[in-house]
Amino acid sequence: MEAVLEVKDLIQDFGGLRALNEVDLTINKKEIVALIGPNGAGKTTFFNCITGIYTPTSGTMFLRTPDGAAHALNGMKTHQITALGMARTFQNIRLFPEMTVLENVMIGRHCHTKAGILQALLRDRATVAEEQDTVDRSYALLETVHLAEYWDETAKNLPYGAQRRLEIARAMATEPCLLLLDEPAAGMNPQETLELKRLILSLRETHDLAVLLIEHDMSMVMSLSDRIYVMQYGSPIASGTPEEISKNPEVIKAYLGESGNA
Amino acid sequence: MQRIFKALVAALWFMVLCAPIMGLLLLPDGTASFRWQRLAVLGTGIFFASLLWQWYFEKKERGERLFGGKAQAEEPVHRESLLRNKSFQRISLACVCAFMIAMPFIPGINSIYQITIWISALIYVMLALGLNIIVGLAGQLVLGYAAFYAIGAYTYGLLYQFFGLGFWVCLPIAGIVTVLCGLALGFPVLRLRGDYLAIVTLGFGEIVRLVLINWDSVTNGARGVSGIPRPALFGCPMNMQWSTTYLYYMSFLAVVVTIVVITRLKNSRVGLALQAMREDEIASEAMGINLTQVKLTAFALSSAWAGFAGVLFAAKTSFINPSSFTFWESAMMLSMVVLGGMGSILGVTLGALILVLAPEYLRAFADYRMLLFGATMVVMMIFRPQGLVTGERRHYRISALERKGD
Ligand SMILES: Nc1ncnc2c1ncn2[C@@H]1O[C@H](COP(=O)(O)OP(=O)(O)O)[C@@H](O)[C@H]1O
Ligand SMILES: [Mg+2]
């Protein structure tokens, strides 16, 4: 199996606090991997490190693009990492609230379109065609997340669950090979969670996508993921298939010993 | 009862605050007389204003309209649809254009004085639209915009003075110079946001003004540059009326070009990136937008427009000095953007026209100009903080829907 993402010995310090402590994590092609752990374990921090929002204290991170080349992510800017093929959603939704639903997705096409200032002013045929292509592809993505009918709505007016799906559509517009989802089911009802699960599975098939998922909904994690990593206080304490994890005594201890909010 | 008490407190508070200004009258012989009457009038006024105020806000909290019944949710949608109605747009656009073109020939308002006022209104429209790129679209609070305006004007003034260069040569040069200055300011402030950016740009504006005042050997200091020529029309000599009219048409053309350029920019890929940056910097970066590049683009474009407007201004007044480019100018331009509605091209244009033309045509209230200006801004911020025009939206054609429609 080819690894899409390979992270070794990742350490992130915030002053005296070690938020990530020698984290190793590998994601293979088309794999759905879950990252679980109590609140404050460092899961979101891990996302922020590999997407270039934080600069890790030490460690190496590699992303393999579909053409087979491995790229070191250390020192790369967030937008460059996105252009390589890693897209994410945010734990506390970060849409562009005043823009329309369609425009939100169109922004995701930014790194796959080219028109600059001059083209914007001249509006030559190629630019108009590129723009129409952006619009149509974005609309098609809205259809896959069942938001097509809201395309002209202002993003902030969408209900919560729909906003989460819009974030996924926006991330998919960047044509990622690895999708990072930070608590995508948070605040969703069981029906919506079920649909979300179907959506993630179908995206994997249609887009050859690998997914790294932070989630607290255990039934979703267990039924969806191929492998699970468990973190506590910034350290990885276990990894394996859902069955292995559910039997792992250390994990059970961590979860029962904690507040059990997972 | 509680309301009356609140209103009383407000009235007393105002009376105390205003007592030194409104109540005290210093007499030439060194004594002071106290004008109780004035204070009493003020107190009564504030008392009733406060009651009115409370009444309005209680109503607003209950979700009712100012006059008559519950506010209806459909109302804004309806208003928006009027603005989005294609034929309505065309007709009003044609009317405005016809008026603007005919303006120098309409008897009664075609004096040189009036035309000059309109030229300066048009120049401010350009400035406000240029500032709108960086403030309204890109969401970067820039408070020293007059600096770029000054740089543009002085580029023309000094190039004429030292090298005898004409208007048409100086226009692109001023564009280039202001773009470079915009980038020079943009680089160091890339990481700044909000209040910090506002303070740094405010400082930049003051620095430019002070340099213009103190670099006497080049800029003539506070005396400024005079004798700047108006643009020539194929070398024909023109009398004052005609050259003013010519400048008016050029300003009008410049505004039309500005509106076309900025509309296209706003609706383009770059424009979307600018707006995304305004909405959420982290999310836009995570969507593959190069913030550095986009922010510098916004700075460069925005300052270029101030540069062009500066050249027009220098040509209009034929005399420039640093006192035309104070912080007050920057504040006015920002007010135009905020009053009109950040990011809205129609709104900002209206905002600029209102703020320039209203004081000119309301000369009767000239004494209360600042008071009215302040009151307008305060009232706007309370009742319509999003500005005059909002919800200006682009219409997208979706192929999939159109196919279905056929
Ligand atoms: N930018 C930051 N500065 C300082 N501490 C941070 C920062 N981001 C996260 N942390 C800390 O790192 C720890 C892990 O947080 P986080 O990654 O958000 O946990 P979670 O697993 O719930 O997503 C927390 O103790 C948090 O306070
Ligand atoms: Mg988190």
PDB file of N, CA, C and O and ligand atoms in Angstrom, chain A residues 14 17 19 37-46 48 54 91 182-183 214 216, ligand 1:
ATOM      1  N   PHE A  14       3.610  24.579  22.745  1.00  0.00           N
ATOM      2  CA  PHE A  14       3.109  25.947  22.915  1.00  0.00           C
ATOM      3  C   PHE A  14       3.666  26.443  24.231  1.00  0.00           C
ATOM      4  O   PHE A  14       3.137  26.113  25.287  1.00  0.00           O
ATOM      5  N   LEU A  17       3.700  24.004  27.125  1.00  0.00           N
ATOM      6  CA  LEU A  17       2.755  22.912  26.892  1.00  0.00           C
ATOM      7  C   LEU A  17       3.145  22.131  25.654  1.00  0.00           C
ATOM      8  O   LEU A  17       3.340  22.688  24.579  1.00  0.00           O
ATOM      9  N   ALA A  19       1.733  20.082  23.068  1.00  0.00           N
ATOM     10  CA  ALA A  19       0.406  19.725  22.565  1.00  0.00           C
ATOM     11  C   ALA A  19       0.458  18.457  21.726  1.00  0.00           C
ATOM     12  O   ALA A  19      -0.516  17.703  21.652  1.00  0.00           O
ATOM     13  N   GLY A  37      -9.825  10.785  20.666  1.00  0.00           N
ATOM     14  CA  GLY A  37      -9.176  11.126  21.925  1.00  0.00           C
ATOM     15  C   GLY A  37      -9.997  12.174  22.630  1.00  0.00           C
ATOM     16  O   GLY A  37     -10.795  12.864  21.996  1.00  0.00           O
ATOM     17  N   PRO A  38      -9.799  12.281  23.936  1.00  0.00           N
ATOM     18  CA  PRO A  38     -10.599  13.246  24.707  1.00  0.00           C
ATOM     19  C   PRO A  38     -10.341  14.688  24.249  1.00  0.00           C
ATOM     20  O   PRO A  38      -9.358  14.946  23.560  1.00  0.00           O
ATOM     21  N   ASN A  39     -11.201  15.597  24.633  1.00  0.00           N
ATOM     22  CA  ASN A  39     -11.001  17.011  24.305  1.00  0.00           C
ATOM     23  C   ASN A  39      -9.661  17.493  24.832  1.00  0.00           C
ATOM     24  O   ASN A  39      -9.259  17.142  25.935  1.00  0.00           O
ATOM     25  N   GLY A  40      -8.978  18.273  24.025  1.00  0.00           N
ATOM     26  CA  GLY A  40      -7.686  18.792  24.444  1.00  0.00           C
ATOM     27  C   GLY A  40      -6.542  17.831  24.206  1.00  0.00           C
ATOM     28  O   GLY A  40      -5.411  18.079  24.607  1.00  0.00           O
ATOM     29  N   ALA A  41      -6.818  16.697  23.518  1.00  0.00           N
ATOM     30  CA  ALA A  41      -5.776  15.703  23.293  1.00  0.00           C
ATOM     31  C   ALA A  41      -4.763  16.178  22.259  1.00  0.00           C
ATOM     32  O   ALA A  41      -3.655  15.664  22.182  1.00  0.00           O
ATOM     33  N   GLY A  42      -5.153  17.143  21.435  1.00  0.00           N
ATOM     34  CA  GLY A  42      -4.219  17.653  20.427  1.00  0.00           C
ATOM     35  C   GLY A  42      -4.600  17.274  19.007  1.00  0.00           C
ATOM     36  O   GLY A  42      -3.801  17.420  18.085  1.00  0.00           O
ATOM     37  N   LYS A  43      -5.839  16.843  18.815  1.00  0.00           N
ATOM     38  CA  LYS A  43      -6.254  16.393  17.486  1.00  0.00           C
ATOM     39  C   LYS A  43      -6.307  17.555  16.499  1.00  0.00           C
ATOM     40  O   LYS A  43      -5.753  17.474  15.400  1.00  0.00           O
ATOM     41  N   THR A  44      -6.967  18.628  16.912  1.00  0.00           N
ATOM     42  CA  THR A  44      -7.048  19.788  16.019  1.00  0.00           C
ATOM     43  C   THR A  44      -5.665  20.381  15.782  1.00  0.00           C
ATOM     44  O   THR A  44      -5.335  20.813  14.671  1.00  0.00           O
ATOM     45  N   THR A  45      -4.838  20.363  16.824  1.00  0.00           N
ATOM     46  CA  THR A  45      -3.477  20.856  16.670  1.00  0.00           C
ATOM     47  C   THR A  45      -2.731  20.048  15.609  1.00  0.00           C
ATOM     48  O   THR A  45      -1.978  20.608  14.803  1.00  0.00           O
ATOM     49  N   PHE A  46      -2.975  18.750  15.589  1.00  0.00           N
ATOM     50  CA  PHE A  46      -2.358  17.904  14.568  1.00  0.00           C
ATOM     51  C   PHE A  46      -2.774  18.360  13.167  1.00  0.00           C
ATOM     52  O   PHE A  46      -1.936  18.504  12.270  1.00  0.00           O
ATOM     53  N   ASN A  48      -3.759  21.328  12.315  1.00  0.00           N
ATOM     54  CA  ASN A  48      -3.159  22.635  12.040  1.00  0.00           C
ATOM     55  C   ASN A  48      -1.686  22.506  11.677  1.00  0.00           C
ATOM     56  O   ASN A  48      -1.167  23.302  10.895  1.00  0.00           O
ATOM     57  N   TYR A  54       0.127  25.873  11.793  1.00  0.00           N
ATOM     58  CA  TYR A  54       1.179  25.966  12.807  1.00  0.00           C
ATOM     59  C   TYR A  54       2.476  25.441  12.210  1.00  0.00           C
ATOM     60  O   TYR A  54       2.456  24.585  11.336  1.00  0.00           O
ATOM     61  N   GLN A  91     -13.278  22.570  12.920  1.00  0.00           N
ATOM     62  CA  GLN A  91     -14.117  22.135  14.033  1.00  0.00           C
ATOM     63  C   GLN A  91     -15.229  23.146  14.309  1.00  0.00           C
ATOM     64  O   GLN A  91     -16.395  22.784  14.385  1.00  0.00           O
ATOM     65  N   ASP A 182     -12.660  17.742  10.625  1.00  0.00           N
ATOM     66  CA  ASP A 182     -12.551  17.969  12.068  1.00  0.00           C
ATOM     67  C   ASP A 182     -13.953  17.983  12.681  1.00  0.00           C
ATOM     68  O   ASP A 182     -14.668  18.966  12.566  1.00  0.00           O
ATOM     69  N   GLU A 183     -14.299  16.884  13.309  1.00  0.00           N
ATOM     70  CA  GLU A 183     -15.605  16.710  13.950  1.00  0.00           C
ATOM     71  C   GLU A 183     -16.764  17.081  13.021  1.00  0.00           C
ATOM     72  O   GLU A 183     -17.574  17.964  13.344  1.00  0.00           O
ATOM     73  N   ILE A 214     -11.531  13.414  12.518  1.00  0.00           N
ATOM     74  CA  ILE A 214     -11.618  13.558  13.976  1.00  0.00           C
ATOM     75  C   ILE A 214     -13.089  13.465  14.319  1.00  0.00           C
ATOM     76  O   ILE A 214     -13.902  14.176  13.727  1.00  0.00           O
ATOM     77  N   HIS A 216     -16.121  12.377  17.565  1.00  0.00           N
ATOM     78  CA  HIS A 216     -16.452  11.885  18.902  1.00  0.00           C
ATOM     79  C   HIS A 216     -17.569  10.855  18.869  1.00  0.00           C
ATOM     80  O   HIS A 216     -17.776  10.144  19.836  1.00  0.00           O
TER      81      HIS A 216
HETATM   82  N1  LIG C   1      -2.463  28.215  19.357  1.00  0.00           N
HETATM   83  C1  LIG C   1      -2.355  27.615  20.557  1.00  0.00           C
HETATM   84  N2  LIG C   1      -1.638  28.187  21.543  1.00  0.00           N
HETATM   85  C2  LIG C   1      -1.534  27.598  22.739  1.00  0.00           C
HETATM   86  N3  LIG C   1      -2.096  26.421  23.058  1.00  0.00           N
HETATM   87  C3  LIG C   1      -2.822  25.794  22.144  1.00  0.00           C
HETATM   88  C4  LIG C   1      -2.994  26.348  20.826  1.00  0.00           C
HETATM   89  N4  LIG C   1      -3.778  25.501  20.096  1.00  0.00           N
HETATM   90  C5  LIG C   1      -4.061  24.474  20.911  1.00  0.00           C
HETATM   91  N5  LIG C   1      -3.495  24.638  22.131  1.00  0.00           N
HETATM   92  C6  LIG C   1      -3.584  23.700  23.243  1.00  0.00           C
HETATM   93  O1  LIG C   1      -3.247  22.427  22.780  1.00  0.00           O
HETATM   94  C7  LIG C   1      -4.063  21.440  23.405  1.00  0.00           C
HETATM   95  C8  LIG C   1      -4.730  20.606  22.349  1.00  0.00           C
HETATM   96  O2  LIG C   1      -5.802  21.328  21.765  1.00  0.00           O
HETATM   97  P1  LIG C   1      -6.637  20.777  20.544  1.00  0.00           P
HETATM   98  O3  LIG C   1      -5.705  20.320  19.495  1.00  0.00           O
HETATM   99  O4  LIG C   1      -7.601  21.819  20.133  1.00  0.00           O
HETATM  100  O5  LIG C   1      -7.432  19.555  21.157  1.00  0.00           O
HETATM  101  P2  LIG C   1      -8.557  18.631  20.519  1.00  0.00           P
HETATM  102  O6  LIG C   1      -8.005  17.264  20.568  1.00  0.00           O
HETATM  103  O7  LIG C   1      -9.756  18.761  21.407  1.00  0.00           O
HETATM  104  O8  LIG C   1      -8.825  19.104  19.142  1.00  0.00           O
HETATM  105  C9  LIG C   1      -5.031  22.170  24.301  1.00  0.00           C
HETATM  106  O9  LIG C   1      -4.530  22.114  25.625  1.00  0.00           O
HETATM  107  C10 LIG C   1      -5.002  23.574  23.788  1.00  0.00           C
HETATM  108  O10 LIG C   1      -5.239  24.487  24.809  1.00  0.00           O
END
